[in-house]
Short mmCIF file of N, CA, C and O and ligand atoms in Angstrom, two decimals:
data_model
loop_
_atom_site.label_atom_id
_atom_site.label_comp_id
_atom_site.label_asym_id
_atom_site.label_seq_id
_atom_site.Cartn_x
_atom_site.Cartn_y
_atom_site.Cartn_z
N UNK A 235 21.90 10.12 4.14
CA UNK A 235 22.44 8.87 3.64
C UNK A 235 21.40 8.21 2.75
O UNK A 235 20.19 8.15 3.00
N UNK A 236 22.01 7.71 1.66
CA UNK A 236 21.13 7.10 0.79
C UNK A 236 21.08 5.67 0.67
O UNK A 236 21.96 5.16 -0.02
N UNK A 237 20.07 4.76 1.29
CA UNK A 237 20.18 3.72 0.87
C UNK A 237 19.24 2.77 0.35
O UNK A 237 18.16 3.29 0.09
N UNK A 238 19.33 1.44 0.09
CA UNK A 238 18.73 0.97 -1.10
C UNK A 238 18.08 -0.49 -0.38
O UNK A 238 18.06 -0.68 0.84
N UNK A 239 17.65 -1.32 -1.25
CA UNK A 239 16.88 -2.40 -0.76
C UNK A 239 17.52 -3.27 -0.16
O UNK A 239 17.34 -3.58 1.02
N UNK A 240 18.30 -3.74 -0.90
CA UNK A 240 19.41 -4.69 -0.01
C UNK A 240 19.89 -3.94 1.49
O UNK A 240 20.27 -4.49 2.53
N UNK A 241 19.75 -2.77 1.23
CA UNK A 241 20.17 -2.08 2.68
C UNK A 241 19.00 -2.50 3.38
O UNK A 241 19.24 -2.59 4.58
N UNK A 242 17.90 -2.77 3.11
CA UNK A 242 16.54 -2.11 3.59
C UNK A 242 16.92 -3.18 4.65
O UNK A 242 17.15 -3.01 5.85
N UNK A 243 16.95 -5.18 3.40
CA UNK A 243 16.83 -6.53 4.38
C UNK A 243 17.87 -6.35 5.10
O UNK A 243 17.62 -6.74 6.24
N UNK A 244 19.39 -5.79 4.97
CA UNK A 244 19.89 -6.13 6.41
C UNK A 244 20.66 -5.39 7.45
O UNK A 244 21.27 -5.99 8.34
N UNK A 245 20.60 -3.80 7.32
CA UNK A 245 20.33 -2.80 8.45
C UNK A 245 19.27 -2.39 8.82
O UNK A 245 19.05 -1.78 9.87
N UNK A 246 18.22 -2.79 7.66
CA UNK A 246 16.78 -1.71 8.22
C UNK A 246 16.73 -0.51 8.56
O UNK A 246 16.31 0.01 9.60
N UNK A 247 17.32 0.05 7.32
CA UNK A 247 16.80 1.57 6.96
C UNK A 247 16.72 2.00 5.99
O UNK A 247 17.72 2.00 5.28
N UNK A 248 15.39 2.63 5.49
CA UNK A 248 15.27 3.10 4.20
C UNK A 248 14.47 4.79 4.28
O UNK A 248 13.63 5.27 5.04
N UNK A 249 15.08 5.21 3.33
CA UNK A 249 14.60 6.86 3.32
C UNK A 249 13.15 6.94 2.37
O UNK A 249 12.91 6.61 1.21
N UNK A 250 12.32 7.55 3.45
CA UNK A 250 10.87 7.64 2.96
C UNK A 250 10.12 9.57 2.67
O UNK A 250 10.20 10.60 3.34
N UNK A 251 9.53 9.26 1.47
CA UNK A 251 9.14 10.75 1.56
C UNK A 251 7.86 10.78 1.52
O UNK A 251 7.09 10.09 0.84
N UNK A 252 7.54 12.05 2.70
CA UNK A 252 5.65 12.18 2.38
C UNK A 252 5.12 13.06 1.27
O UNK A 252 5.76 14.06 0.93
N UNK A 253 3.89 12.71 0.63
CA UNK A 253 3.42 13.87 -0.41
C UNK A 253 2.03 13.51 0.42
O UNK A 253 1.29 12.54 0.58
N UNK A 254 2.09 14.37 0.70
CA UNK A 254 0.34 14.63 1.57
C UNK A 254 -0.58 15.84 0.83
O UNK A 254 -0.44 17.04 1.07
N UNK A 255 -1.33 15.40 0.09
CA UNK A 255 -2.06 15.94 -0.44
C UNK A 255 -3.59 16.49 -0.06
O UNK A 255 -4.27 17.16 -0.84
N UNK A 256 -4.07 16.03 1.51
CA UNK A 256 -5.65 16.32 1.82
C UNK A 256 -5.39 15.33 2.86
O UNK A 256 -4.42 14.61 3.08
N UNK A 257 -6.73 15.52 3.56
CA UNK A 257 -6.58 14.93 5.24
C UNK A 257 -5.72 13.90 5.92
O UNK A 257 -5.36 13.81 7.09
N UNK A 258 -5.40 12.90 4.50
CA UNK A 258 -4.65 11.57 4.89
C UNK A 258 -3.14 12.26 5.40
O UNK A 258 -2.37 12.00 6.33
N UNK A 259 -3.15 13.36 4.18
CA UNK A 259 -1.56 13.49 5.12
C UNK A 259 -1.51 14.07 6.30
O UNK A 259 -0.39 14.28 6.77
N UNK A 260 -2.36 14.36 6.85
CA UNK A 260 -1.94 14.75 8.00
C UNK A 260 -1.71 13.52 9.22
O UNK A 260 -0.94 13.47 10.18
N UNK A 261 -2.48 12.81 8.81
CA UNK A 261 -2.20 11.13 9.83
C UNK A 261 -0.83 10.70 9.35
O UNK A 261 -0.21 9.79 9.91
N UNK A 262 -0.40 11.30 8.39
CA UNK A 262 1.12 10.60 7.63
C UNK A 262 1.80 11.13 8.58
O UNK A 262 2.47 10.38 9.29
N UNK A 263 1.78 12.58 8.84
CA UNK A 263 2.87 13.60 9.14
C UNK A 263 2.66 13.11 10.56
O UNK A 263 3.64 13.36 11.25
N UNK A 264 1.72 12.51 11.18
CA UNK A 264 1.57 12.32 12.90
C UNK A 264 2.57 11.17 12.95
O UNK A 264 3.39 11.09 13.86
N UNK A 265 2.49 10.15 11.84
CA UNK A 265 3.61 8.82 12.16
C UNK A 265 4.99 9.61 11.62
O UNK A 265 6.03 9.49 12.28
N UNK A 266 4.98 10.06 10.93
CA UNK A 266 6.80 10.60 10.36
C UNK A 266 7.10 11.38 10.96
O UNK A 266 8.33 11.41 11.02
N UNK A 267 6.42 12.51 11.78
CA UNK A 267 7.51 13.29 11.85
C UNK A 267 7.13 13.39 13.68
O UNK A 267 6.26 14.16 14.08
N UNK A 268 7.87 12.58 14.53
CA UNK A 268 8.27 12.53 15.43
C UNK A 268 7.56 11.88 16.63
O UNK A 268 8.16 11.75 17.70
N UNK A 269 6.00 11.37 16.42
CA UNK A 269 5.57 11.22 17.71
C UNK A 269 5.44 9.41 17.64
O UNK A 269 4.44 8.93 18.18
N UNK A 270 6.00 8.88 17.27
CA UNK A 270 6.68 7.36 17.21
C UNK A 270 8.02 7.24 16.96
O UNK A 270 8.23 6.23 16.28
N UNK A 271 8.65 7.62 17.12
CA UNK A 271 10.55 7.98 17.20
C UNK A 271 10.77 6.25 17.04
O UNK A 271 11.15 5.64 16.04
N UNK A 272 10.38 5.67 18.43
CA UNK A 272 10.76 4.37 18.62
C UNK A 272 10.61 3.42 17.85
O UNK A 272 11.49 2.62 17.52
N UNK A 273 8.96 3.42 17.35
CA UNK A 273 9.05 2.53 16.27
C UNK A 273 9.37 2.89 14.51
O UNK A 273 9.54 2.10 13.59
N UNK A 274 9.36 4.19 14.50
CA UNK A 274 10.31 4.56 13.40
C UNK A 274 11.23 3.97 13.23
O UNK A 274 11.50 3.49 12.13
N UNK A 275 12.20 3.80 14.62
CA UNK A 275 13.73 3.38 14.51
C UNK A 275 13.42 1.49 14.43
O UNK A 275 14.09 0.70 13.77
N UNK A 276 12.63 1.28 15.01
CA UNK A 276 12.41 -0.02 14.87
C UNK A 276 12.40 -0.50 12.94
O UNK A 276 13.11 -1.37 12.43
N UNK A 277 11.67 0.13 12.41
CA UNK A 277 11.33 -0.35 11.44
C UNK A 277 12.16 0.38 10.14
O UNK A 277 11.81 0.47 8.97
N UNK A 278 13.40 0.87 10.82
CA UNK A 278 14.42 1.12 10.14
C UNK A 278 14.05 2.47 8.82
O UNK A 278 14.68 2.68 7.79
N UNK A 279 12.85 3.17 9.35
CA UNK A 279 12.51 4.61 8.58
C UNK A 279 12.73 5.80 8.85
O UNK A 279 12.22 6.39 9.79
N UNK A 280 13.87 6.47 7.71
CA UNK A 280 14.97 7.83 7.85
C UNK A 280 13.48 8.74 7.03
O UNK A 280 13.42 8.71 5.80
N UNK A 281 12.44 9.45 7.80
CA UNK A 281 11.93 10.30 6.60
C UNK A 281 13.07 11.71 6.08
O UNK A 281 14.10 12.20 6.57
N UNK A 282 12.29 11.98 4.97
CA UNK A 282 13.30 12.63 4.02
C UNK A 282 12.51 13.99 3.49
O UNK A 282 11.32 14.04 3.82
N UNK A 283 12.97 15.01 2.77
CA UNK A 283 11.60 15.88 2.27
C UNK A 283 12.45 16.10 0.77
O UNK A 283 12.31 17.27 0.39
N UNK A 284 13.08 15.48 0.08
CA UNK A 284 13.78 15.62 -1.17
C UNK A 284 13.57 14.10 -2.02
O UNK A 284 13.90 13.07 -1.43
N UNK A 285 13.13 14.05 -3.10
CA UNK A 285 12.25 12.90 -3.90
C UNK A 285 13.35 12.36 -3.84
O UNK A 285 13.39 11.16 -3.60
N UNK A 286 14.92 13.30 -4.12
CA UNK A 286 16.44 12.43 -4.54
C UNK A 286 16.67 11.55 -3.88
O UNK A 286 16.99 10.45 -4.33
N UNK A 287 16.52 11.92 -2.19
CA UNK A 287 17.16 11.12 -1.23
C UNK A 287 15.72 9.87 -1.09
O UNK A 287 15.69 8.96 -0.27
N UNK A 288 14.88 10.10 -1.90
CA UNK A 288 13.77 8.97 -0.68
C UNK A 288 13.43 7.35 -1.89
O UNK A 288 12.98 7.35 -3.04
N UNK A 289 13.69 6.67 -1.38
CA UNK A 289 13.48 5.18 -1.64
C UNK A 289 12.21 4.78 -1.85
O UNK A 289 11.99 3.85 -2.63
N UNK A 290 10.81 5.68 -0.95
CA UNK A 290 9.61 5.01 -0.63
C UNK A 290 8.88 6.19 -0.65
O UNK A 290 9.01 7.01 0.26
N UNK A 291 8.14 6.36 -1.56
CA UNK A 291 6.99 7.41 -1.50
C UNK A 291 5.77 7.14 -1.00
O UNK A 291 4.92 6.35 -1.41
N UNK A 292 5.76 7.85 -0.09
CA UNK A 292 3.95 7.82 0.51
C UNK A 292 2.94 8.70 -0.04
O UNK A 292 3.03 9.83 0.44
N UNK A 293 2.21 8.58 -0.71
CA UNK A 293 0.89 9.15 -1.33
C UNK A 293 -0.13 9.18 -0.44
O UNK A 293 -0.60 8.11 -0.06
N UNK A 294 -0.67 10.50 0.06
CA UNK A 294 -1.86 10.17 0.91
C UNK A 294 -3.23 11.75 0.67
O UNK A 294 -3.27 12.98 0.72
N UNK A 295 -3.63 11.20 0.54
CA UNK A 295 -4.69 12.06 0.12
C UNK A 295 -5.42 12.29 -1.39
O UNK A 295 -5.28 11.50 -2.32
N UNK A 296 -6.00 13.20 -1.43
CA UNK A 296 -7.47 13.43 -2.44
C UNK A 296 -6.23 13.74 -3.80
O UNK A 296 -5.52 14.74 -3.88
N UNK A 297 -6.25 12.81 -4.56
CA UNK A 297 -5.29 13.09 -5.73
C UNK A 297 -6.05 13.78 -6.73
O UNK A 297 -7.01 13.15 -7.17
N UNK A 298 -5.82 15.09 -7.27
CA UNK A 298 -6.58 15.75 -8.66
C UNK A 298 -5.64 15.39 -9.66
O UNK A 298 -4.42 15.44 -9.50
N UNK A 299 -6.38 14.92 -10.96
CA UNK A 299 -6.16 14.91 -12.32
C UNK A 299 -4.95 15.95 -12.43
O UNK A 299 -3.92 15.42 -12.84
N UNK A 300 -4.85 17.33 -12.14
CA UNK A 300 -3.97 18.76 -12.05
C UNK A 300 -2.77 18.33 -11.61
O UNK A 300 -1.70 18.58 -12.16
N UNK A 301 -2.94 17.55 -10.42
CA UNK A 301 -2.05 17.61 -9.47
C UNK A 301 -1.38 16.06 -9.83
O UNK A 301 -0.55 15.78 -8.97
N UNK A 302 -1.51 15.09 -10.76
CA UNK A 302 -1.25 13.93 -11.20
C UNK A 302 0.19 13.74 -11.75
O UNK A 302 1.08 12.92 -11.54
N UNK A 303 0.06 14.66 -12.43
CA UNK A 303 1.91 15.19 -13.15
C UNK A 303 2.88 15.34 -11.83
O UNK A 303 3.88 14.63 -11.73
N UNK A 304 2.58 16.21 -10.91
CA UNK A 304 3.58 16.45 -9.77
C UNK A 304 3.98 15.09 -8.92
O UNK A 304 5.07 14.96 -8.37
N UNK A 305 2.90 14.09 -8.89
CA UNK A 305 2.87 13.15 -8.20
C UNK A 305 3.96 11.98 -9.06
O UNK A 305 4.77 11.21 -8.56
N UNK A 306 3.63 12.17 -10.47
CA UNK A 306 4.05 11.29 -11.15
C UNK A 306 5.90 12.12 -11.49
O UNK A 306 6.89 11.43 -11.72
N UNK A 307 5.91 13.23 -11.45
CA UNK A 307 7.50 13.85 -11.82
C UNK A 307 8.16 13.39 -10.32
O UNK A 307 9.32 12.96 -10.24
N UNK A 308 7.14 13.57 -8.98
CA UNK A 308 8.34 13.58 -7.73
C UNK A 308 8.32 11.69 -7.97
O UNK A 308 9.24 11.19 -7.33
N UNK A 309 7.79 11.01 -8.45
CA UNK A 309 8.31 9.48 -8.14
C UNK A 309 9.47 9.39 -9.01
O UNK A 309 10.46 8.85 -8.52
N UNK A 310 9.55 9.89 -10.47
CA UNK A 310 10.74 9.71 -11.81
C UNK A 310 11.82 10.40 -11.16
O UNK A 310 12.95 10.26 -11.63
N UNK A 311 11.59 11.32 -9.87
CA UNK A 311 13.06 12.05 -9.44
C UNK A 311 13.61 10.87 -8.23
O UNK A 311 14.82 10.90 -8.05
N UNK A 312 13.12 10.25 -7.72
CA UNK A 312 13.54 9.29 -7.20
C UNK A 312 14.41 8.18 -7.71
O UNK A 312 14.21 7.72 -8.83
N UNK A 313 15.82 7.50 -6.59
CA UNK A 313 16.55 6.67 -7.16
C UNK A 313 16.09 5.12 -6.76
O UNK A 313 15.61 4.69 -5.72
N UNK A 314 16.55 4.17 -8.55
CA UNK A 314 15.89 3.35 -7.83
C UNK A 314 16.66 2.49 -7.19
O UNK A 314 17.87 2.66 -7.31
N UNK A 315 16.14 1.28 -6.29
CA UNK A 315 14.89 1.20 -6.54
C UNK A 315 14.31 1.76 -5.95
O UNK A 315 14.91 2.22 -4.98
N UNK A 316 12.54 2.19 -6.08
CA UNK A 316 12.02 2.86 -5.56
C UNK A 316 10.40 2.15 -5.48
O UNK A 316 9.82 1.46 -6.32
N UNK A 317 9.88 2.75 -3.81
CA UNK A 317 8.15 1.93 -4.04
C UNK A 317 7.80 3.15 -3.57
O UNK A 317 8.41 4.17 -3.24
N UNK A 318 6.30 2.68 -3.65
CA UNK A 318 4.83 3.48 -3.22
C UNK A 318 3.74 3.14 -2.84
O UNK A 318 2.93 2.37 -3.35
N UNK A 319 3.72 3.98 -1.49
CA UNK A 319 2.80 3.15 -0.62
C UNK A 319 1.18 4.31 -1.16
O UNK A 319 1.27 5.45 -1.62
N UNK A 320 0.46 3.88 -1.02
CA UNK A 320 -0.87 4.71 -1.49
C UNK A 320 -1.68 4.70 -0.19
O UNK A 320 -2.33 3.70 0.11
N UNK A 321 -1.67 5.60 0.44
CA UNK A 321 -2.92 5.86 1.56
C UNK A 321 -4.08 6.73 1.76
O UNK A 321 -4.24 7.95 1.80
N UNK A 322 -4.77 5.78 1.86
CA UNK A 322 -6.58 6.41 2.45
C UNK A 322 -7.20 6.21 1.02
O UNK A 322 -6.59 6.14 -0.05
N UNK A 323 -8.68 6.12 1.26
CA UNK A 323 -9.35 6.01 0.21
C UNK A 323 -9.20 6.83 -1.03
O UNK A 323 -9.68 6.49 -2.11
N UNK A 324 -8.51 7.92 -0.83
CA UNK A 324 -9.09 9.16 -2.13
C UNK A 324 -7.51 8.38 -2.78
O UNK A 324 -7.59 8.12 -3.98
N UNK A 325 -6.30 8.04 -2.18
CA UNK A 325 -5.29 7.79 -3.23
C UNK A 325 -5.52 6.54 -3.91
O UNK A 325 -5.08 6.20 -5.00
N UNK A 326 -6.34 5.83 -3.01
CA UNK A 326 -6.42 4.08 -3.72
C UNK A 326 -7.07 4.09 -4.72
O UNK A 326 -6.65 3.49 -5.70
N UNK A 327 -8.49 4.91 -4.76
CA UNK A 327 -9.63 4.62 -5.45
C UNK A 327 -10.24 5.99 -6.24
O UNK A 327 -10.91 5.99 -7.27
N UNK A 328 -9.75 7.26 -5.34
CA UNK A 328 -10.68 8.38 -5.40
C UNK A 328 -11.96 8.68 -4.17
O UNK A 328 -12.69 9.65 -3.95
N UNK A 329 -11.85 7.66 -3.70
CA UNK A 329 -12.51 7.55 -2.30
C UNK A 329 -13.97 8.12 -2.77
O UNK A 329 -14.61 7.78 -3.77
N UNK A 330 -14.41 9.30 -1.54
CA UNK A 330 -15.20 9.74 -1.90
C UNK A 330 -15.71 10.38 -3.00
O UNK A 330 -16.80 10.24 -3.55
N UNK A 331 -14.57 11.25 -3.29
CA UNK A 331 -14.74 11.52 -4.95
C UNK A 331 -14.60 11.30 -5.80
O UNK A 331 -14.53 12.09 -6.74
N UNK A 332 -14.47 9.88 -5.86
CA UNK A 332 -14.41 8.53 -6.76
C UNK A 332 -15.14 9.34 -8.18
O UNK A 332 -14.60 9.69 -9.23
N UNK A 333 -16.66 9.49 -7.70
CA UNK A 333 -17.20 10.49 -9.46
C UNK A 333 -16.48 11.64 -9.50
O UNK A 333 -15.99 11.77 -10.62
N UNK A 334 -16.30 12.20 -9.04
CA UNK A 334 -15.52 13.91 -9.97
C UNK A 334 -15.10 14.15 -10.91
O UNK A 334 -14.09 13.56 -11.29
N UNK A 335 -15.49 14.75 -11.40
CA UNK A 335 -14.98 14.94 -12.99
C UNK A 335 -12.75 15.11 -12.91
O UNK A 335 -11.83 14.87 -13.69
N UNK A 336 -12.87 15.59 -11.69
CA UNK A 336 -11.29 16.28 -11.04
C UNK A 336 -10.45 15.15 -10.89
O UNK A 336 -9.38 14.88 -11.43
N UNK A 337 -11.07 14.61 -10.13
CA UNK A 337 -10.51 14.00 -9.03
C UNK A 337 -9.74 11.95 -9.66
O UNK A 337 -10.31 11.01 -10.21
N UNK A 338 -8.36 12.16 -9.19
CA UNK A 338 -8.25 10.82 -9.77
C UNK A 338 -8.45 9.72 -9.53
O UNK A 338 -8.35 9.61 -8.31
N UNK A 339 -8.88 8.05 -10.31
CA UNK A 339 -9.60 7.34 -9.81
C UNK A 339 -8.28 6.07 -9.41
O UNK A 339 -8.12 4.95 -9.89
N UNK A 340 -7.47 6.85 -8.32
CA UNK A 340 -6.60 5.77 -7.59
C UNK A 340 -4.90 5.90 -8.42
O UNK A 340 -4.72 5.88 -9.64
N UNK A 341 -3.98 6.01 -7.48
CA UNK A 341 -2.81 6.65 -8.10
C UNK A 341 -2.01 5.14 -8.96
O UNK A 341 -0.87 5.07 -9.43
N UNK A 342 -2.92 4.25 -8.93
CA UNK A 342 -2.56 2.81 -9.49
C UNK A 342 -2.45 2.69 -10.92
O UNK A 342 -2.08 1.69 -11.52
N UNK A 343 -2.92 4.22 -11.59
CA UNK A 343 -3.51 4.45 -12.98
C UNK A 343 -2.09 4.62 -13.22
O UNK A 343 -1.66 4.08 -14.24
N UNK A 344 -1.34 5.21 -12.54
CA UNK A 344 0.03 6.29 -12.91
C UNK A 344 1.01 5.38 -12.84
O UNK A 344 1.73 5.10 -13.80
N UNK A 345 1.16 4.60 -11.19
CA UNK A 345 2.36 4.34 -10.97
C UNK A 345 1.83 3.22 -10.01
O UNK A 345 0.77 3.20 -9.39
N UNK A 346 3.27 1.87 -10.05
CA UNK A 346 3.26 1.17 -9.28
C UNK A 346 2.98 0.87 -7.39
O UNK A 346 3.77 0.99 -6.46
N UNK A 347 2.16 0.64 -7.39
CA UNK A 347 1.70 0.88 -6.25
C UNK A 347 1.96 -0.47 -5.35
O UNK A 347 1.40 -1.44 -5.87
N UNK A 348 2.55 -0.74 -4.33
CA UNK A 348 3.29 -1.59 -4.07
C UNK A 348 2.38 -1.98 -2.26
O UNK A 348 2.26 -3.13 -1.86
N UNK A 349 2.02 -1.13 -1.72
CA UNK A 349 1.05 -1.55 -0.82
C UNK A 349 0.38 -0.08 -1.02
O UNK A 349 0.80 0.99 -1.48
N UNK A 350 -1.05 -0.57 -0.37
CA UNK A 350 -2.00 0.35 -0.70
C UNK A 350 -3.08 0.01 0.86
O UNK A 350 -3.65 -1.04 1.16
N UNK A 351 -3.05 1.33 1.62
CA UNK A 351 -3.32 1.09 3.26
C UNK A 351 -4.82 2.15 2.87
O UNK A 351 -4.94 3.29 2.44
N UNK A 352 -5.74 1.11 3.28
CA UNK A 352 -7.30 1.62 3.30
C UNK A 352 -7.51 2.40 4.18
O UNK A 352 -6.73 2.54 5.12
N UNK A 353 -8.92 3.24 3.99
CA UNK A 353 -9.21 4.04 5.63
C UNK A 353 -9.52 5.03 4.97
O UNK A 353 -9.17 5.23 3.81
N UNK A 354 -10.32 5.88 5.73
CA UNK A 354 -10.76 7.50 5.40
C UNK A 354 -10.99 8.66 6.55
O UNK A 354 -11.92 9.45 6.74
N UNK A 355 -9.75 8.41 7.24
CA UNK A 355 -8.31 8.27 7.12
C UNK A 355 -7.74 6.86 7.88
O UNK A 355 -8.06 6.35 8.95
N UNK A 356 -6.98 6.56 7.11
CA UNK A 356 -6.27 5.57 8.39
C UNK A 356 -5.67 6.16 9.49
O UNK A 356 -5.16 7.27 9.32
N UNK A 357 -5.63 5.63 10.56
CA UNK A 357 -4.65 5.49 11.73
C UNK A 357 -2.98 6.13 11.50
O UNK A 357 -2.50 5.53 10.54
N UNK A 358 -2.27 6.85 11.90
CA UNK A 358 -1.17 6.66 11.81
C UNK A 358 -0.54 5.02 11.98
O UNK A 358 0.39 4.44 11.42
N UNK A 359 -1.04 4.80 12.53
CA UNK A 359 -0.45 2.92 13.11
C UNK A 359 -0.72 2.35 11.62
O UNK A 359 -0.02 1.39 11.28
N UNK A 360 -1.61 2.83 10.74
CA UNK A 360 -1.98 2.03 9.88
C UNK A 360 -0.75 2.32 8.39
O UNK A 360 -0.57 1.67 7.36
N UNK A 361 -0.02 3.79 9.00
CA UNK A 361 0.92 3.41 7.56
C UNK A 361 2.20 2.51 8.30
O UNK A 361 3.02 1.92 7.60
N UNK A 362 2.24 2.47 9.79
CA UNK A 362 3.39 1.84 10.28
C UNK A 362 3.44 0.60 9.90
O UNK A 362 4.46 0.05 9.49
N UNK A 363 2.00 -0.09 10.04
CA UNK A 363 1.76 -1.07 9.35
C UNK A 363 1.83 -1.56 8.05
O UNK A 363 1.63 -2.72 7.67
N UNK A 364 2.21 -0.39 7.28
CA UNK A 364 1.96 -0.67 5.31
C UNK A 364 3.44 -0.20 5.43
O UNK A 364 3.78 0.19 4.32
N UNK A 365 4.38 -0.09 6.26
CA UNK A 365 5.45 0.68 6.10
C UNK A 365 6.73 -1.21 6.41
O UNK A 365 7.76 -1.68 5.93
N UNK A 366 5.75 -1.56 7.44
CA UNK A 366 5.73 -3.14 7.80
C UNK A 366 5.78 -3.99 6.92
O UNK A 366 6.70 -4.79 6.79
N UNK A 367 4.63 -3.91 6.10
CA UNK A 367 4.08 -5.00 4.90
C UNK A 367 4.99 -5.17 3.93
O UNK A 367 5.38 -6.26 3.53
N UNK A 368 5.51 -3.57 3.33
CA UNK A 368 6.60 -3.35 2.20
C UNK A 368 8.16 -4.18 2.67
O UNK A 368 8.86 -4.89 1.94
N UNK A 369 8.36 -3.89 3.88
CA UNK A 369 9.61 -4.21 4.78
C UNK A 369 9.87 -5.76 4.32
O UNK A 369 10.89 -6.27 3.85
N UNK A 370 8.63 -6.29 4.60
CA UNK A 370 8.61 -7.77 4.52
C UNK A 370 8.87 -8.06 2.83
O UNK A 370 9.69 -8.79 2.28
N UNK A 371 8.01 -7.33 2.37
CA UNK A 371 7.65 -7.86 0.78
C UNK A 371 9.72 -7.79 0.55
O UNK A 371 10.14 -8.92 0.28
N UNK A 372 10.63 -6.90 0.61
CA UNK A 372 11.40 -6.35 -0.63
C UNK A 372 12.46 -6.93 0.69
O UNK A 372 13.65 -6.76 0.44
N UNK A 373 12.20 -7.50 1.85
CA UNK A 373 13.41 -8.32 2.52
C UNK A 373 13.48 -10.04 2.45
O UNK A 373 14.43 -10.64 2.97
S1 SF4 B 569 -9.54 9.24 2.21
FE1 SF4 B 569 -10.89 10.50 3.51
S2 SF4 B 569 -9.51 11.41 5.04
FE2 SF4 B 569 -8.23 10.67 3.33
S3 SF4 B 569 -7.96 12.43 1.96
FE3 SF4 B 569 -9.75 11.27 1.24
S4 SF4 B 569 -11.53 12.26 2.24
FE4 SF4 B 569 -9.66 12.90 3.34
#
């Protein structure tokens, strides 16, 4: 099911997709895919693995320059409206590899970035929380 912002403020549910790119996603994949069921359902989040169906892109990990296009084609395949949450240091900023000649300096260059959850790595609790923040912002 596909739904949209106005859906978001008053059933509370919106379809979210992960792009886990380096360690952060794996704290992504610990909150999405199953071991918080409850507060998933609380906070009204259907994850998704198709850019078509997802409303809310999560970015998490070490973004390369290479890999910048894929990040930036799966958000344009998305319907809108559409946000993006940016997690852990390497998507906000480049984190540690902030110098690399590779490595990009924060996915904020590309695309609207709508909350942006610090950490190296954050918490799973910590995208529930940026998953929270957005909830509020677009209800
Ligand atoms: S912020 Fe830290 S944990 Fe996350 S992808 Fe970068 S190096 Fe890995």
């Amino acid at each position: 099911m596909t739904v949209s912002t106005l859906d978001w403020g008053t059933t509370y549910r919106v379809t979210v997709l992960d792009l886990g790119l380096a360690c952060c996603g794996v704290e992504v994949m610990a909150a999405l895919e199953g071991h918080r069921p409850e507060q998933l359902a609380a906070l009204g989040v259907d994850p998704v693995h198709a850019a078509g169906e997802a409303h809310v892109l999560v970015v998490s990990g070490t973004v390369t320059d290479v890999m910048l296009p894929v990040v930036i084609a799966t958000y344009q395949e998305m319907p809108e409206p559409r946000y993006v949450i940016s997690v852990g240091a390497c998507s906000n900023t480049g984190g540690p590899y902030w110098d690399s000649y590779s490595v990009t300096k924060g996915i904020d260059q590309a695309l609207p970035v709508h909350v942006a959850v610090p950490g190296c790595p954050p918490r799973p609790e910590a995208l529930l929380d940026g998953l929270a923040a957005l909830h509020r912002m677009v209800s």
